[in-house]
Each structure stands twice: as structure tokens, then as C-alpha cells.
Amino acid sequence: MSVEAEGVPGNETRDQEKPTGGERPDALTGCAAPSSCEARSQEKSTGGERPDALTGMVFHAMRMMAGTLVSRVLGLVREMLTAALFGATRQLDAFFVAYTLANLARQLLAEGALSASFVPVFSRTLSADGQDRARKLANEALTVLIFGCSLVVAVGLIFAPLFVDIMAPGFVSHERLLAISLTRIMFPFLMLVSVGALAMGVLNSMGSFFVPAIAPALSNLVYILFLLAMRSRLSIWNLAVAVLLGGAFHMFLQVYWCGRLKMRLCPAMPNRHDPQLRSMMVLFLPYAAGLSLNQLNPVISRMLGSYLSAGSISVLTYADRVLQLPLGLFVIAISQAVLPMLSRQDPNNTGEFRDFIRDAMRFNLFVVLPVAAGLCVVSSEVVHILFYRGAFSEWAWHTTATALSLYAFGLPGMASSTVIMRAIYARRMPRAAVMITGVTVAVNLCASVVLMRLFAYAGLAAASAAAFTSASLFAAWMLSRNIGERLGIFEIKWLWRVLMPLSLMVGALLAFKYLLPYPVGAKLLLRVLWLASAMAGSALIYAAATMALRCPEWRWIKDAAGGKAKRQ
């Protein structure tokens, strides 16, 4: 399908005329005169006042981080409870296979094609045509979404045996039947998270980031309370019901908040001649195709993990859930804040677009690199505190810690690819999105097949890290090619300002572990204090060192926290 046929620029936008030097108005700073822009440019290089758009991105990201923190902490409590009650068993493997199948829409829609296609079009419609027109577009999109999801749910219920056979071919007969039954119970979860994703896109476009960030916290809380209420007659089936209840509350909160903002969501008959709806659908289909490819990554891990020892799928899932705390707290929060602002950038002003995405990438890595490094060093201690109790064995502790440390190596790649993909969505590059996800899947599959033979479950975790790192490099190259200019993210001066403090932090953390070993047999409070001291001390070292080297990211944080951000 030709994107240009619908009036939407595709990859050929790199041939658009590039603005020249300081003669163009500065879209990020609002400078109209060349001298003013040059002065602001000098301030940028010396860590001076940041552009409003970038400060606004940091401001919105900080709001999302605040809401996401509650959600991810409750998510860890949820996994701690699940681990204590069910351990790492083949029965739980079956649940995770079923949940992965039912949860595909969260990545495909909530963090993927829906945001990529709906948010840019809805944001521009809201800005240009007003709230009434934007509401009409959202309600038409809701009707299309409900119809599409109904078809997918029907397919899932009918073909659940085939999907389980593909995802877990190593399951024996009774394990397969359990996974099929659980899949059919949980497949309506697709509808709940999809409608919630649409509401999230509406709220983000209207500048509301806190409620969408905290909605998963409500979902996790409902899950936890339900399991605790059913503890006396607990079974694997209770987990499936808990997932559905959590998804329902997640959806209702966001739909309700849309109504509070006078953007009531109610299905409306789609107008096939509506140019905005057509533009959204033209973007949605290729993005959905590309992101459907990306959903092969968890399928690959589950499929190959089913041939490994019992509990391998569970330990990989536990490690991934721990990783979701920094991933959601920083990466998803920043990327969600970036997309609406990127969508409002002038597509012809490639220089400003490049500067914005470069600085957004640097801010992302500035936050994520110390988190990834710290997680690699203390993965064993983190897993021990979170999960080592009840049915969770010593084998599960060590294997989950190993998987977590390997996943952490891929966290910077995940962070980079997520933000760059938002820029690719804003530039309307559907073919590039498909190619990037294709690279991710190809690297993951090849590396998994090779490494699992040598390192079993650890090979699958290492393959995932390699896949996202490769994808981030390829995505950066594709975006640079589209813009027609190098992104210039890794300049020597910036690398020095970040890598030197990072090295000091890692060295101090290793020294702390050597001089004051983790008290494995101590009470929980003492172990938590040990980990908190290690984390706080390493964070303080990194913060102090980056401040001493005058990293400009602190200026952006200060401006955002001080209320200087203008809501774009």
C-alpha cells in the first residue's frame, strides 16, 4: 500500500528541502531572528537554558515516571506473590504461555501500532480542528478497534490449540491442555487492553500522562487483592480470572478519565471518507504488521524454552518482570512523552527534528545506563529479596538472577530503539518500522538457536539483549538516512560526561559488595537496607559526578521540576 497515496509522506521525506543554518525559525526555541537562534545555540552547547519542547518532554516524562513507579512497584509485589504461591513449575509455565498469547495486544496496541498511528493524527486534529472534531475521530476509531478486536478474540478462542502448539511445542499432553484452557479464558483480555490503549492515546494527546501511567497500578492492585481473597482455595485458574479483572479496571479508569476531560468515548459509525480516519488506518496497518513481527520475540523465548528443563519459562518471565520496573519507569515514560511532541514538529525542519530526537535519546540513556549497570551488578541480591521465599527454590533464585543480569545488558538497546521508533512513527515511516522489527526478530531467533545449545535459558536471555541492541543501531541508521543527517548522539564530549561517572559508580558498587557482602541469611529488613544503601550510594556517586562534569541533562530536569516546561 502506498503511503503517499493518502497524502502521508513516507521514506521519501529525507529528500525534503533541508533548512539552512541559522536563517530558519527555530521550532524548538521559538527564535525568529538568526542572532537570537545563534545565541540560544551557544547556550545549548554550554549547558544553558533548554528549549521549551525538550523541557516539556522531560516534564511530561517525570509525571509519567511518578505514576509508573507506583504501578511497577505493585507489579513486583504481584510477581512476588505469584512466585511465593506457585514457585517455578510447569503448571506456571503453562499459565505464562497462555498469558503471553492473551497479552500480545499490550505490546501491539498499547505500546505499538495504536500509539504510532492514532496519537499523531489525533494530536494534530485536536490542535487544528478543536475538541469536537477530535472526539468524533476518537469515537470512530473506537468502533473500528472494537470490531477488529472482536475478530481477533474469536480467532483466538477457535485456534487456541494451534497457538499453544506453536508457542510451546515441548509441552506434553496434560500441559498442552492446561495452556489451551487458560488461553481461552484470558483471550478477552485483548479487548480490555485495546480499548484502554485508545483511551491512553487520547489522554496523552491532551497532556494527561499521570492517569495512564497509574492505571496499570490499579490493575496490579486488583490482581493482588483477588489472589489474597482466594488464597484458601487457590488454583492456577484464579490467576486467569485475576488477569481479566485487572484488565477491566485498567480500561474503566482511563475511559472514565477521558469523560472527566470532556472527551467521552462512545462508539460512532465510522465515516470511510474521513481523511483523518483514513490517514490513521493507512498508518495502522503497516505498523501493526511490523509490530506483529515483533511479537514473535516472546513467542521464540517461550517456544524454545519449552524444550529446556521445567521452570525455564518461569524464570525468564520472572527476570523480565523485574526488568519491567526500569523499562516502564524510564523508557516507556520518556517514549510516551516524546511521541505527541515529535508529532507537532515541522516535518520540513529536519535540523530541529534531529536536534530534538538526539537530545531526547541522550536524556534517555543518561537515565537508563546507570540503571542497567547497577542491575547487572546486584541482580542476585534483587532476585533474592523479591522472590526467595515459599515455593521459590534456590535453583530458581540463581537462574532468575542470571537471566536478569543478561536482560539488563540489553536495557540500553531497548531504551534507544523505543525512543527512535517514536521518531520513526512521527516521521511516518511504516516500511522502516517493519524492517526494524524484522531485524529484531531475525537476530533474536538466530542468536537463541545458537546460544541455547550452549547456555540453555541464559542463552535465550542473551539473545534478547543482542536483538534489541542490534535493532537500536539499525533504527538509528534508518532514521538518520530518512532525515539526511547524522543524529550525532555519541559525541566524544557527551560520552566522556556519562561514561566516566558510570565507571566510578560501577567500581564503587563492586567495592561495596566486596567489603560488605550481602547478608543472605539475615532478616528481610537488613537485606532491604543493604540493597537500598547500595542503590542510593551508587546513584549519589553518579549524580554528583555528572553534575561536576556539567551534564546538561540536569538543567532540563531542573527546568521541568521548576515548572518552566510549557505544555506542548
PDB file of C-alpha atoms in Angstrom, residues 251 294 532:
ATOM      1  CA  MET A 251      -9.683   0.091  30.954  1.00  0.00           C
ATOM      2  CA  ASN A 294       7.940  -8.055  16.967  1.00  0.00           C
ATOM      3  CA  ALA A 532      18.858   0.369  49.469  1.00  0.00           C
TER       4      ALA A 532
END
